[in-house]
mmCIF file of C-alpha atoms and ligand atoms in Angstrom:
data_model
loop_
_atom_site.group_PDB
_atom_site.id
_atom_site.type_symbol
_atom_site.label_atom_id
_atom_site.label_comp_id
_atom_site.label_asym_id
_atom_site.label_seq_id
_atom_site.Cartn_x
_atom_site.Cartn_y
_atom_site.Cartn_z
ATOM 1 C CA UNK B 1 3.513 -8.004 4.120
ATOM 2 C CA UNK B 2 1.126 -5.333 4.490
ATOM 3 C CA UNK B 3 -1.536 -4.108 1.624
ATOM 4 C CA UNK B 4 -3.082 -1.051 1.795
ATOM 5 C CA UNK B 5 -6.475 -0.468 0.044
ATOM 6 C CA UNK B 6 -8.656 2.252 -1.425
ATOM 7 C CA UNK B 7 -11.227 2.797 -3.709
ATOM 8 C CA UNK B 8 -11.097 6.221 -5.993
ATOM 9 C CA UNK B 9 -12.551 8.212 -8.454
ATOM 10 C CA UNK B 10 -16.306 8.078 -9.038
ATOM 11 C CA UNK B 11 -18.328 5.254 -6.244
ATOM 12 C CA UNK B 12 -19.656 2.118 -8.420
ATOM 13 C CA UNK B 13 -21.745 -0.500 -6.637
ATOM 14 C CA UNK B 14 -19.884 -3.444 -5.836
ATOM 15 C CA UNK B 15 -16.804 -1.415 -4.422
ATOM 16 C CA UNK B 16 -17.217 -2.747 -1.227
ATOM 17 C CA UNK B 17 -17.511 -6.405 -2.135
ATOM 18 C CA UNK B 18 -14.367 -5.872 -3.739
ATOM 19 C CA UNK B 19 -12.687 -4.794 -0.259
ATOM 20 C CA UNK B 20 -14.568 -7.029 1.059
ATOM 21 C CA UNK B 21 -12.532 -9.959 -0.889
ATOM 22 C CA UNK B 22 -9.392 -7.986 -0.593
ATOM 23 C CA UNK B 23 -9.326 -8.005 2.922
ATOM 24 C CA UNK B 24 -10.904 -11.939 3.267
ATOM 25 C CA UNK B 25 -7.895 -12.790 0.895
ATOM 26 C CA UNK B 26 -5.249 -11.390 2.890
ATOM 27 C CA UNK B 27 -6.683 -12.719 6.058
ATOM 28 C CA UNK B 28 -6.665 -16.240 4.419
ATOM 29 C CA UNK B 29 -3.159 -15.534 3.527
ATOM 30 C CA UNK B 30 -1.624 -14.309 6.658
ATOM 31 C CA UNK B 31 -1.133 -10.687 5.223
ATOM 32 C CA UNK B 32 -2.001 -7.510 7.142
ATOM 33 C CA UNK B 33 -4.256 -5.249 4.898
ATOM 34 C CA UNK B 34 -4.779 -1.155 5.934
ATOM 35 C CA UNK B 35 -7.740 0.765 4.739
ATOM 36 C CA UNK B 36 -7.180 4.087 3.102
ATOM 37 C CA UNK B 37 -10.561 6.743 3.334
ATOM 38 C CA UNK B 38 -11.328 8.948 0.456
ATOM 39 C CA UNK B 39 -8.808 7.378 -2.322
ATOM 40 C CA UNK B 40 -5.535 9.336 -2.903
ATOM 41 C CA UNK B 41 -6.502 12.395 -1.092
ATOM 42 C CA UNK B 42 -6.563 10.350 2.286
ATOM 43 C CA UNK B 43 -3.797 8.684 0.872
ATOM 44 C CA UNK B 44 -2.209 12.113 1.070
ATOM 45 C CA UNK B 45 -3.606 12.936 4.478
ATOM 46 C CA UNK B 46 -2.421 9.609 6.258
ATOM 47 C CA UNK B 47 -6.350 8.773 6.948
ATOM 48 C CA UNK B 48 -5.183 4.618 7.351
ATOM 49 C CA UNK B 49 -7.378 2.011 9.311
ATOM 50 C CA UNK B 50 -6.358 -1.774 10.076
ATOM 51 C CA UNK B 51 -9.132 -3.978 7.979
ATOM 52 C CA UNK B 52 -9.648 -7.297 9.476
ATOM 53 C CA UNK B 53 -12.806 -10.066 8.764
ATOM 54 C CA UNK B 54 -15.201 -8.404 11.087
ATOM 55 C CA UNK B 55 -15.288 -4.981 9.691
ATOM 56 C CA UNK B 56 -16.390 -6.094 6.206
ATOM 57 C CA UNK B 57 -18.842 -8.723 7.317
ATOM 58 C CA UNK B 58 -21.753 -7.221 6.493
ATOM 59 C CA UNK B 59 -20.718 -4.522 3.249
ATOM 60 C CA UNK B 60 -21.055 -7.543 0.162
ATOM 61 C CA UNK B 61 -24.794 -6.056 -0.231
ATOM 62 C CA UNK B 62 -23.835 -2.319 -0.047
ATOM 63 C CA UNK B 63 -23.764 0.370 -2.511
ATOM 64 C CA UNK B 64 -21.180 2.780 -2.597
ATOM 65 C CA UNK B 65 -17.602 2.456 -0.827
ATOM 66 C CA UNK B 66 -17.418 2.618 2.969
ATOM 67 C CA UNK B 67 -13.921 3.684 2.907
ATOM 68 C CA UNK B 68 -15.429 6.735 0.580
ATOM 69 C CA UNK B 69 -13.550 8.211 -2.735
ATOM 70 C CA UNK B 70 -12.552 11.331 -4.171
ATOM 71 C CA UNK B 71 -10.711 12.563 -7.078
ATOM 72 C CA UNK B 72 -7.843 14.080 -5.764
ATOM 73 C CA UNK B 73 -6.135 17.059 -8.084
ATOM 74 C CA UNK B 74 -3.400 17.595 -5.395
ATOM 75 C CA UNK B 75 -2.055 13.831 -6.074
ATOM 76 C CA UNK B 76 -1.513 14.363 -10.156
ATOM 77 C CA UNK B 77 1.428 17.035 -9.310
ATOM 78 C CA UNK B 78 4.974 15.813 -8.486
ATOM 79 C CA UNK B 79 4.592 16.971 -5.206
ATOM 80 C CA UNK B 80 1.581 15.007 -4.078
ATOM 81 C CA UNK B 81 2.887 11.466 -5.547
ATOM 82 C CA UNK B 82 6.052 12.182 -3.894
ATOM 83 C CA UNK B 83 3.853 12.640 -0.735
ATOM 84 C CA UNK B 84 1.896 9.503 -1.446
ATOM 85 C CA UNK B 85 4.766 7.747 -1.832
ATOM 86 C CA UNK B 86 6.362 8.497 1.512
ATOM 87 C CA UNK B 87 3.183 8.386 3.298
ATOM 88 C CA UNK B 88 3.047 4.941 2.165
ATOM 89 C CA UNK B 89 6.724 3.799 2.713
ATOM 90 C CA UNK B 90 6.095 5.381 6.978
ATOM 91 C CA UNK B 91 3.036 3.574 7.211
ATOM 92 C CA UNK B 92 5.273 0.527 6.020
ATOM 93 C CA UNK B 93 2.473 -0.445 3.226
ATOM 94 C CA UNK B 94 4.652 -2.285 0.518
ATOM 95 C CA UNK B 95 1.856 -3.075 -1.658
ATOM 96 C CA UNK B 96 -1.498 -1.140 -2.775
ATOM 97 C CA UNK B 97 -4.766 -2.348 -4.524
ATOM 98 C CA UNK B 98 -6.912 0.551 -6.285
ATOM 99 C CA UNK B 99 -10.148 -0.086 -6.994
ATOM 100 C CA UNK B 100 -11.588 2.867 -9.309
ATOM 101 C CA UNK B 101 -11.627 3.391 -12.816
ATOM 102 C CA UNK B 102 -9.298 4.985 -15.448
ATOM 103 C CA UNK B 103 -8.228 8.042 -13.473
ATOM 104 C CA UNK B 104 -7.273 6.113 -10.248
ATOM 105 C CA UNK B 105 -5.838 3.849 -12.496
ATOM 106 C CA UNK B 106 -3.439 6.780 -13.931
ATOM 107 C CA UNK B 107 -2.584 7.731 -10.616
ATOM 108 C CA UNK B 108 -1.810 3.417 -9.866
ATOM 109 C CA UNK B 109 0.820 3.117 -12.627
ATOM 110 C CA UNK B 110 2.635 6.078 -11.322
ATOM 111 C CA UNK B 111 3.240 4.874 -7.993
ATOM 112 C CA UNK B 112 3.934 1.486 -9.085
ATOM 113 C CA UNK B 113 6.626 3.119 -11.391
ATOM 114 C CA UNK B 114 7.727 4.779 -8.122
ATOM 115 C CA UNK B 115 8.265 0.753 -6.999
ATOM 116 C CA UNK B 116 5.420 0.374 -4.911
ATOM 117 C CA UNK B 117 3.865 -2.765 -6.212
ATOM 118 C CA UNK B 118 0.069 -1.816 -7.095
ATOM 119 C CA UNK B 119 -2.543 -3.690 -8.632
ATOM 120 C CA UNK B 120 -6.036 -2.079 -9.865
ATOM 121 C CA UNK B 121 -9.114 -3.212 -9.868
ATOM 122 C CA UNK B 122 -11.737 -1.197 -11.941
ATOM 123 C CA UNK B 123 -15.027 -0.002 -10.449
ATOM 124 C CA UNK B 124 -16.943 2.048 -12.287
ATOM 125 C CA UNK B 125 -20.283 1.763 -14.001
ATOM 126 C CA UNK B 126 -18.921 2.939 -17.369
ATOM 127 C CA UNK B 127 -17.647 -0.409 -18.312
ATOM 128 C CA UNK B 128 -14.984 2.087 -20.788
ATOM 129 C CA UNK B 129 -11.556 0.340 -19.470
ATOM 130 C CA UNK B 130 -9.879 -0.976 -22.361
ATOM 131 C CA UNK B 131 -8.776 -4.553 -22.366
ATOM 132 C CA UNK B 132 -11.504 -6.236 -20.133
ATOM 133 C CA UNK B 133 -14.973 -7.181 -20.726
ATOM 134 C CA UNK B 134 -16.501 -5.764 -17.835
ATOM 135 C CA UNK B 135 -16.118 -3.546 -14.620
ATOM 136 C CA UNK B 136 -17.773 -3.529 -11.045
ATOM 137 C CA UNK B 137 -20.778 -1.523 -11.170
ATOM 138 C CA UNK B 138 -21.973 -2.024 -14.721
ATOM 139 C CA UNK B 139 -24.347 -4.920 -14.335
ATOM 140 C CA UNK B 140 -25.720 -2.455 -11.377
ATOM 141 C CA UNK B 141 -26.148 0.627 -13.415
ATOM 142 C CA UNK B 142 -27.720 -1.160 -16.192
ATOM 143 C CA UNK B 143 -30.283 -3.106 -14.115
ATOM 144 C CA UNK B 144 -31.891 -0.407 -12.620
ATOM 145 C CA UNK B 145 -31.933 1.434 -16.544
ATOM 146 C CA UNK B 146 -33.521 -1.872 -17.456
ATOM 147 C CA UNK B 147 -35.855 -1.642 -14.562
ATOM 148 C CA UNK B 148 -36.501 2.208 -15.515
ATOM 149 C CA UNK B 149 -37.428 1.253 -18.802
ATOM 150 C CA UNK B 150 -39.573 -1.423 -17.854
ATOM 151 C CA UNK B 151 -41.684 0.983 -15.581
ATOM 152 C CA UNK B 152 -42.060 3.427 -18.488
ATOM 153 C CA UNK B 153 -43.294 1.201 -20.712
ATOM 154 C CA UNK B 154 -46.066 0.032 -18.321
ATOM 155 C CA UNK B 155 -47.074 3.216 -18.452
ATOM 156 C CA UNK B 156 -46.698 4.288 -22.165
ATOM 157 C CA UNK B 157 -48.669 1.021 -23.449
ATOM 158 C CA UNK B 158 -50.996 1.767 -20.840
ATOM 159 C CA UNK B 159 -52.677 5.482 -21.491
ATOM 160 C CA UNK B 160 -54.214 5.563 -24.900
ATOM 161 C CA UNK B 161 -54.093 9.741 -26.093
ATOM 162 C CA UNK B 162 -55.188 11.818 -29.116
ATOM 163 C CA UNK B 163 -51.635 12.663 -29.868
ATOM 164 C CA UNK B 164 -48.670 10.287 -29.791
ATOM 165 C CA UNK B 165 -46.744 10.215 -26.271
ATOM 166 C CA UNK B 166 -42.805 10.469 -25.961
ATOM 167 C CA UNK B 167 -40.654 9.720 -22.955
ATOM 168 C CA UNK B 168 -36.864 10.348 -23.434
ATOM 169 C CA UNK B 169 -34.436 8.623 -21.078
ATOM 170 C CA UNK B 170 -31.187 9.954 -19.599
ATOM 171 C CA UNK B 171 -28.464 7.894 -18.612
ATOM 172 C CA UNK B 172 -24.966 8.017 -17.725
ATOM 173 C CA UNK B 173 -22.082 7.791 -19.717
ATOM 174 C CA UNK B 174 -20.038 11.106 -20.419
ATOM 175 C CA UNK B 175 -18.123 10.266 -22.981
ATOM 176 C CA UNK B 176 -19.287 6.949 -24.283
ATOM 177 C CA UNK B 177 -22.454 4.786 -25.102
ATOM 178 C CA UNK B 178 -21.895 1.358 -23.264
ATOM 179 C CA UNK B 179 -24.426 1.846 -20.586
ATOM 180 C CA UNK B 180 -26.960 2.729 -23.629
ATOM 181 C CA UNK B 181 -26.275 0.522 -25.903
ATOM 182 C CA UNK B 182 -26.623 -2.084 -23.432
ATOM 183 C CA UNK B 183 -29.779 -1.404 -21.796
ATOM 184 C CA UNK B 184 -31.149 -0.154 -25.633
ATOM 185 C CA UNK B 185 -30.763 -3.356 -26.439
ATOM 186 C CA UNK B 186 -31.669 -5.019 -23.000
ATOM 187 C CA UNK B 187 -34.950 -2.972 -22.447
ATOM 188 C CA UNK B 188 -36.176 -2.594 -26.358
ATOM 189 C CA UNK B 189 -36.510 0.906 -26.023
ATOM 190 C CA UNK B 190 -37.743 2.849 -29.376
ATOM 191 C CA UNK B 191 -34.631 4.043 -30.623
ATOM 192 C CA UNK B 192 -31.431 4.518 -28.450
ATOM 193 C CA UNK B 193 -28.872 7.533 -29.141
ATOM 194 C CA UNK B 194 -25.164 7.314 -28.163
ATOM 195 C CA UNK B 195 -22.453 9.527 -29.057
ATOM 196 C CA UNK B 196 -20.571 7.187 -30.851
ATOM 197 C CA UNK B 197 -23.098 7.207 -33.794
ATOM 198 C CA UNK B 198 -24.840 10.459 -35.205
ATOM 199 C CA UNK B 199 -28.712 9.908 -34.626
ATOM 200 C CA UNK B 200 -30.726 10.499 -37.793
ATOM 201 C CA UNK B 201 -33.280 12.839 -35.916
ATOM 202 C CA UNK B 202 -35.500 12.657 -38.996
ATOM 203 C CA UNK B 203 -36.088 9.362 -39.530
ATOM 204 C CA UNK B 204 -36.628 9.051 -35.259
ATOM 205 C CA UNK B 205 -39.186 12.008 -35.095
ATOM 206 C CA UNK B 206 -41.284 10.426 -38.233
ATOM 207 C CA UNK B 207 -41.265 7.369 -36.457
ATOM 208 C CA UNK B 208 -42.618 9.238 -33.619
ATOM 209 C CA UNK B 209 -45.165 10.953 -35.155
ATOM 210 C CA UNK B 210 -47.183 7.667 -36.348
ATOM 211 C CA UNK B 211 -46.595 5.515 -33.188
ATOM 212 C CA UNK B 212 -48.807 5.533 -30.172
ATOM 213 C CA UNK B 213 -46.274 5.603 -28.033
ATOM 214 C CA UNK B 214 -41.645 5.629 -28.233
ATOM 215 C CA UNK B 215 -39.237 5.004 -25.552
ATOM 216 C CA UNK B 216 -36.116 6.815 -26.728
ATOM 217 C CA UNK B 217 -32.673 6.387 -24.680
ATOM 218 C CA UNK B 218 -30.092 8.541 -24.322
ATOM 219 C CA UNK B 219 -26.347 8.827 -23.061
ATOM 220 C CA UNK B 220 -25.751 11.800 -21.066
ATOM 221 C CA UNK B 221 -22.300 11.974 -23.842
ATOM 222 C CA UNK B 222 -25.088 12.020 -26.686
ATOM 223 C CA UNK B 223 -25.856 15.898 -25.776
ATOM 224 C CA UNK B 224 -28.466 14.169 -22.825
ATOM 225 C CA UNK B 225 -32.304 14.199 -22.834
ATOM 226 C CA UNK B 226 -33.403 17.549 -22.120
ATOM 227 C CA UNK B 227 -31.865 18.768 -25.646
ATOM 228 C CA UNK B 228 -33.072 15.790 -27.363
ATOM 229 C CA UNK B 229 -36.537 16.299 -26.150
ATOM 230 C CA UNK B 230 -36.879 20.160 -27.413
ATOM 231 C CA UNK B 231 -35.396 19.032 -30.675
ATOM 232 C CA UNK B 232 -38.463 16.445 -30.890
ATOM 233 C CA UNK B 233 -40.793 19.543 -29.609
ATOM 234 C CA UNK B 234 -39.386 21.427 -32.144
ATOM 235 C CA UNK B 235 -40.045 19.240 -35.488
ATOM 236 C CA UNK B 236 -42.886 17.037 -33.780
ATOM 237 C CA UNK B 237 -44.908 19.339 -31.821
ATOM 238 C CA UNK B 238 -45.421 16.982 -29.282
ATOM 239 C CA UNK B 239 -44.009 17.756 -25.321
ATOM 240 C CA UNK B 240 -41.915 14.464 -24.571
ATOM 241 C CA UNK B 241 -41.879 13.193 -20.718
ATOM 242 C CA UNK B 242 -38.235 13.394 -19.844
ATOM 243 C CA UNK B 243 -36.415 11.396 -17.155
ATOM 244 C CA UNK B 244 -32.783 11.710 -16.309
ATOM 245 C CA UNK B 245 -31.511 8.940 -14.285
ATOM 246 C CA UNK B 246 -28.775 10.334 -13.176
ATOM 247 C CA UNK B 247 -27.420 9.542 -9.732
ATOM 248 C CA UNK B 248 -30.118 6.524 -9.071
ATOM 249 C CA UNK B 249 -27.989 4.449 -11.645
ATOM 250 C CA UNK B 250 -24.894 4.642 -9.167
ATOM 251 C CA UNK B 251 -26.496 4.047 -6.118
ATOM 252 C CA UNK B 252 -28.257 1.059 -4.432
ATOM 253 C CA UNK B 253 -27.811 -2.654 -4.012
ATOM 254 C CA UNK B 254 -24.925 -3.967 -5.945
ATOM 255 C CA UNK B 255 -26.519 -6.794 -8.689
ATOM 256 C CA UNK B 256 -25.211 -10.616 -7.555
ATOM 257 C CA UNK B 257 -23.507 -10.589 -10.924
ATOM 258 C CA UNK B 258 -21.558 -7.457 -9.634
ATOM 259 C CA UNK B 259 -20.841 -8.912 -6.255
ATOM 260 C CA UNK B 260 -19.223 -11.992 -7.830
ATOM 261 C CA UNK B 261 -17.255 -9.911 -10.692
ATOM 262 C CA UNK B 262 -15.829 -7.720 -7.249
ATOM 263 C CA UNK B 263 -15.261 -10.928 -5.143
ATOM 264 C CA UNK B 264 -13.148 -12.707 -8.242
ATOM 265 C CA UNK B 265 -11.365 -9.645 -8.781
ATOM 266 C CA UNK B 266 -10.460 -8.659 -4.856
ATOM 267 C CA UNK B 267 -9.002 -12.402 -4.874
ATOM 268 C CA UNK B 268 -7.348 -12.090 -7.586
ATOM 269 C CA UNK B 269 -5.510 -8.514 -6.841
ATOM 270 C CA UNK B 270 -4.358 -10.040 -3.611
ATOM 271 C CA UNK B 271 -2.975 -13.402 -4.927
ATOM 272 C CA UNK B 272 -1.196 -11.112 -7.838
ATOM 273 C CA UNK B 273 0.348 -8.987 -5.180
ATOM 274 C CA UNK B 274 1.695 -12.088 -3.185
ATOM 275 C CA UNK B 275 3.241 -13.339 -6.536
ATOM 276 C CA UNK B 276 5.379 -10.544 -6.786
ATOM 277 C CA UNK B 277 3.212 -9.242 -9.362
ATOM 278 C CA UNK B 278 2.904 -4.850 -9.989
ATOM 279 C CA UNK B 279 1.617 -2.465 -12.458
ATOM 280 C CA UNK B 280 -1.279 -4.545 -14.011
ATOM 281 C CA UNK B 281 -4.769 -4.220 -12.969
ATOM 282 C CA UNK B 282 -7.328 -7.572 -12.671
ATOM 283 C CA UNK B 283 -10.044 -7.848 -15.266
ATOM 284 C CA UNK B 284 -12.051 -10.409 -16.996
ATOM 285 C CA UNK B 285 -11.061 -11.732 -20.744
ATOM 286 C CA UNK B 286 -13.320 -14.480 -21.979
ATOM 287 C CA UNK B 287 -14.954 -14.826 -18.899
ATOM 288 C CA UNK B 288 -11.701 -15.459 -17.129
ATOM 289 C CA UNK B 289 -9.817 -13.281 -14.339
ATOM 290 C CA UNK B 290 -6.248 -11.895 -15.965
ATOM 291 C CA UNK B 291 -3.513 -9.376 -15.527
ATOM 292 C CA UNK B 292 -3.881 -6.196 -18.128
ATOM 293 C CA UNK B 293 -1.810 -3.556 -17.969
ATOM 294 C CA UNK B 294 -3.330 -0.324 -17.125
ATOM 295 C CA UNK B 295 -4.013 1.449 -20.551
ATOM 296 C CA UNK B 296 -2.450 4.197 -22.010
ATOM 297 C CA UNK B 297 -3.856 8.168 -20.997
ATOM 298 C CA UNK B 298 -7.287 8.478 -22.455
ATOM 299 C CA UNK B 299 -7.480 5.627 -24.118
ATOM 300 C CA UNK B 300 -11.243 4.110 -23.245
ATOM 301 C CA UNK B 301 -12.521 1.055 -24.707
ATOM 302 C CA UNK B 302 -14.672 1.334 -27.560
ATOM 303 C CA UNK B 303 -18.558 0.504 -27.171
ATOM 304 C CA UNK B 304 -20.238 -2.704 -28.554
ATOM 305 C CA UNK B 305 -21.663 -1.174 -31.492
ATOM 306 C CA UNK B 306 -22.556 -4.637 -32.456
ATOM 307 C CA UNK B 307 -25.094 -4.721 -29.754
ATOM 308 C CA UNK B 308 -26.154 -0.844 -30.354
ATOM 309 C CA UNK B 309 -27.480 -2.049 -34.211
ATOM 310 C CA UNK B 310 -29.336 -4.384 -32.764
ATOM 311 C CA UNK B 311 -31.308 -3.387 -30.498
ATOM 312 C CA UNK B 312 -32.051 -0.460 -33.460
ATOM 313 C CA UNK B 313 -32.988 -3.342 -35.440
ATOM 314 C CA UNK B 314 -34.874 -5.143 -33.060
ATOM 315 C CA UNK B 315 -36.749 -1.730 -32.104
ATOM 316 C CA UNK B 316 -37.211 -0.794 -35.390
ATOM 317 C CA UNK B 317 -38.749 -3.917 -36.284
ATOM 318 C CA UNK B 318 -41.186 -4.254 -33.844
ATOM 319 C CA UNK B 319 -43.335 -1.035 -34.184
ATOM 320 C CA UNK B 320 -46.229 -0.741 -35.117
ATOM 321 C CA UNK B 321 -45.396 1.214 -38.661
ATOM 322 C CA UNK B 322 -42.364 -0.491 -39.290
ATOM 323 C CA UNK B 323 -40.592 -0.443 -42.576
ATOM 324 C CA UNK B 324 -37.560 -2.126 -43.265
ATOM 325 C CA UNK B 325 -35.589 1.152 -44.379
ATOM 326 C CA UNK B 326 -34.035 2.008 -41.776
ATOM 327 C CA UNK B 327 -33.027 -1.767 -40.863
ATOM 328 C CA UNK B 328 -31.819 -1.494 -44.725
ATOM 329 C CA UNK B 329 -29.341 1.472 -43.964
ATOM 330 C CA UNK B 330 -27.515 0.670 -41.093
ATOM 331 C CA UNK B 331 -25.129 -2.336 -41.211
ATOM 332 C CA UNK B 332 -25.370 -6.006 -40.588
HETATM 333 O O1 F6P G 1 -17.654 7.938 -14.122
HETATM 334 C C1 F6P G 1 -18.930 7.519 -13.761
HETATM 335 C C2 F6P G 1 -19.920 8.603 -13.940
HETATM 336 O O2 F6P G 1 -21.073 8.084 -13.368
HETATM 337 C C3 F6P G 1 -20.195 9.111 -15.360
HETATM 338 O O3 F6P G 1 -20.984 8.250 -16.144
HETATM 339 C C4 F6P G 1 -20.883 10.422 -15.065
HETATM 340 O O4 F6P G 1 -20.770 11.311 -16.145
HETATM 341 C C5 F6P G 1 -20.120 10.912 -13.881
HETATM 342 O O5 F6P G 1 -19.618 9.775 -13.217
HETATM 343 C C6 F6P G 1 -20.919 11.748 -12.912
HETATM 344 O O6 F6P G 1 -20.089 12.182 -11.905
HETATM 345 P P1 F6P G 1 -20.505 13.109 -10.688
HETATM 346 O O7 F6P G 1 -20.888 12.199 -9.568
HETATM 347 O O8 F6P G 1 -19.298 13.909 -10.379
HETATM 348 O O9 F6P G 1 -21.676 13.939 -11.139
#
């Protein structure tokens, strides 16, 4: 048998231990595995390479993907998945694992319904793939918020001023909140804002005005931090420091926890493959590795809001003019 392999969409740290494992696996197992360069677009342009041990020896630590992405309009036609598909069928690849998130994952179940037997394996640092409890670059992209955070703080507990100080936080997260809610509650910022919940700008900017200092997060989704700082200009007064993380949270050294996650999963996808096993992409429910099928178009998985009250709970409870309140208005 011979797998092919490529990693699509948006990079995630942690990509490459995942074709890393992949191509380990299939080495273990006796199975030939080709690496495909920049996702489905290469796919398109027949851009293959043999993968064997030695040329992912030294790629568990690395950030980004080695065999590069894209997102590739000219494969969602007709045209180009017919392509894809006998590209693959000359270069004799029978199976194909995609690591990427819900895009490439689109693009997966198509081919597989083509008969090509494909298993995913999501990468991105979203964590929004419904049906499993976590995807390869999260852990990352929420360390170095964490980290961010940290730094900040050092700072904002450490320079005493006439006037309270403000930093607002940017992270990543187009459409949805998990990367804020989890570092919100991770970090302790001041108040966190995702767009899943509409931010009572009041109650944040009176909070503002009698603390010393506030660490306020928010997702790039949630309208992002340059808007949420001139709002607080606006009704405060007061110039907040703004930081957008941007790009920084997607880069860099892939967290152990992320190297594992990839290296479970890359296993996995291979093993599935040699089963027989199509259409489904590897994730982790209750800590375990299992088959989910890919989810329905624009379906993402909903944020923990569960962890978002808390850390506005936990926040709002430990400064330095707290009132229970706003702990009283928001639920349980
Ligand atoms: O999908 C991951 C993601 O990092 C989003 O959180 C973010 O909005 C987007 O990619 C940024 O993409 P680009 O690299 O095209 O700016």
């Amino acid at each position: 048998m011979r797998i092919g392999v490529l990693t699509s969409g948006g990079d995630a740290p942690g990509m490459n231990a995942a074709i890393r494992a992949v191509v380990l696996q299939a080495a273990r197992r006796g199975v030939e595995v080709i690496g495909i360069r920049r996702g489905y677009e290469g796919l398109l342009a027949g851009e293959f390479c043999p993968l064997g041990p030695a040329d992912v020896r030294d790629i568990i630590g690395k950030g980004g993907t080695f065999l590069k992405c894209t997102r590739s309009p000219r494969f969602r036609t007709e045209a180009g998945l017919e392509e894809a598909h006998s590209r693959l069928q000359k270069e004799g690849i029978e199976a194909l694992v995609v690591i990427g998130g819900d895009g490439s994952f689109r693009g997966a179940a198509r081919l597989a319904a083509l008969g090509i037997q494909v298993v995913g394996i999501p990468g991105t640092i979203d964590n929004d793939i419904p049906g499993t409890e976590t995807t390869i670059g999260f852990d990352t992209a929420v360390s170095v918020v964490v980290e961010t955070i940290d730094r900040i703080k050092d700072t904002a507990t450490s320079l005493v001023t006439a006037e309270p100080r403000v930093f607002v936080v940017e992270v990543m997260g187009r459409d949805l909140g998990a990367i804020a809610a989890y570092s919100g509650l991770a970090s302790g910022a001041d108040w966190t804002i995702i767009p899943e919940v509409p931010c009572d700008l009041g109650t944040m900017c009176s909070s503002i005005e009698r603390s010393q200092y506030s660490v306020i997060l928010v997702a790039e989704g949630a309208g992002g931090a340059l808007a949420v700082a001139q709002e607080i200009k606006a009704r405060v007064g007061i110039e907040p420091r703004v930081s957008i993380l941007g790009h920084l949270q997607r880069g860099g050294v892939p967290t152990p926890a992320d190297r594992v996650l990839a290296t479970r999963l890359g296993v996995a996808a291979v093993d599935f493959l040699l089963t027989g096993g199509s259409g489904k992409y590897m994730g982790i429910v209750r800590g375990e590795v299992q088959a989910i099928d890919f989810p329905a178009e624009g379906v993402k998985k909903d944020t923990d809001l569960g962890l978002y009250w808390l850390a506005m709970h936990f926040a709002s409870a430990g400064r330095p003019e707290h009132t229970l309140t706003y702990c009283l208005n928001v639920p349980a």
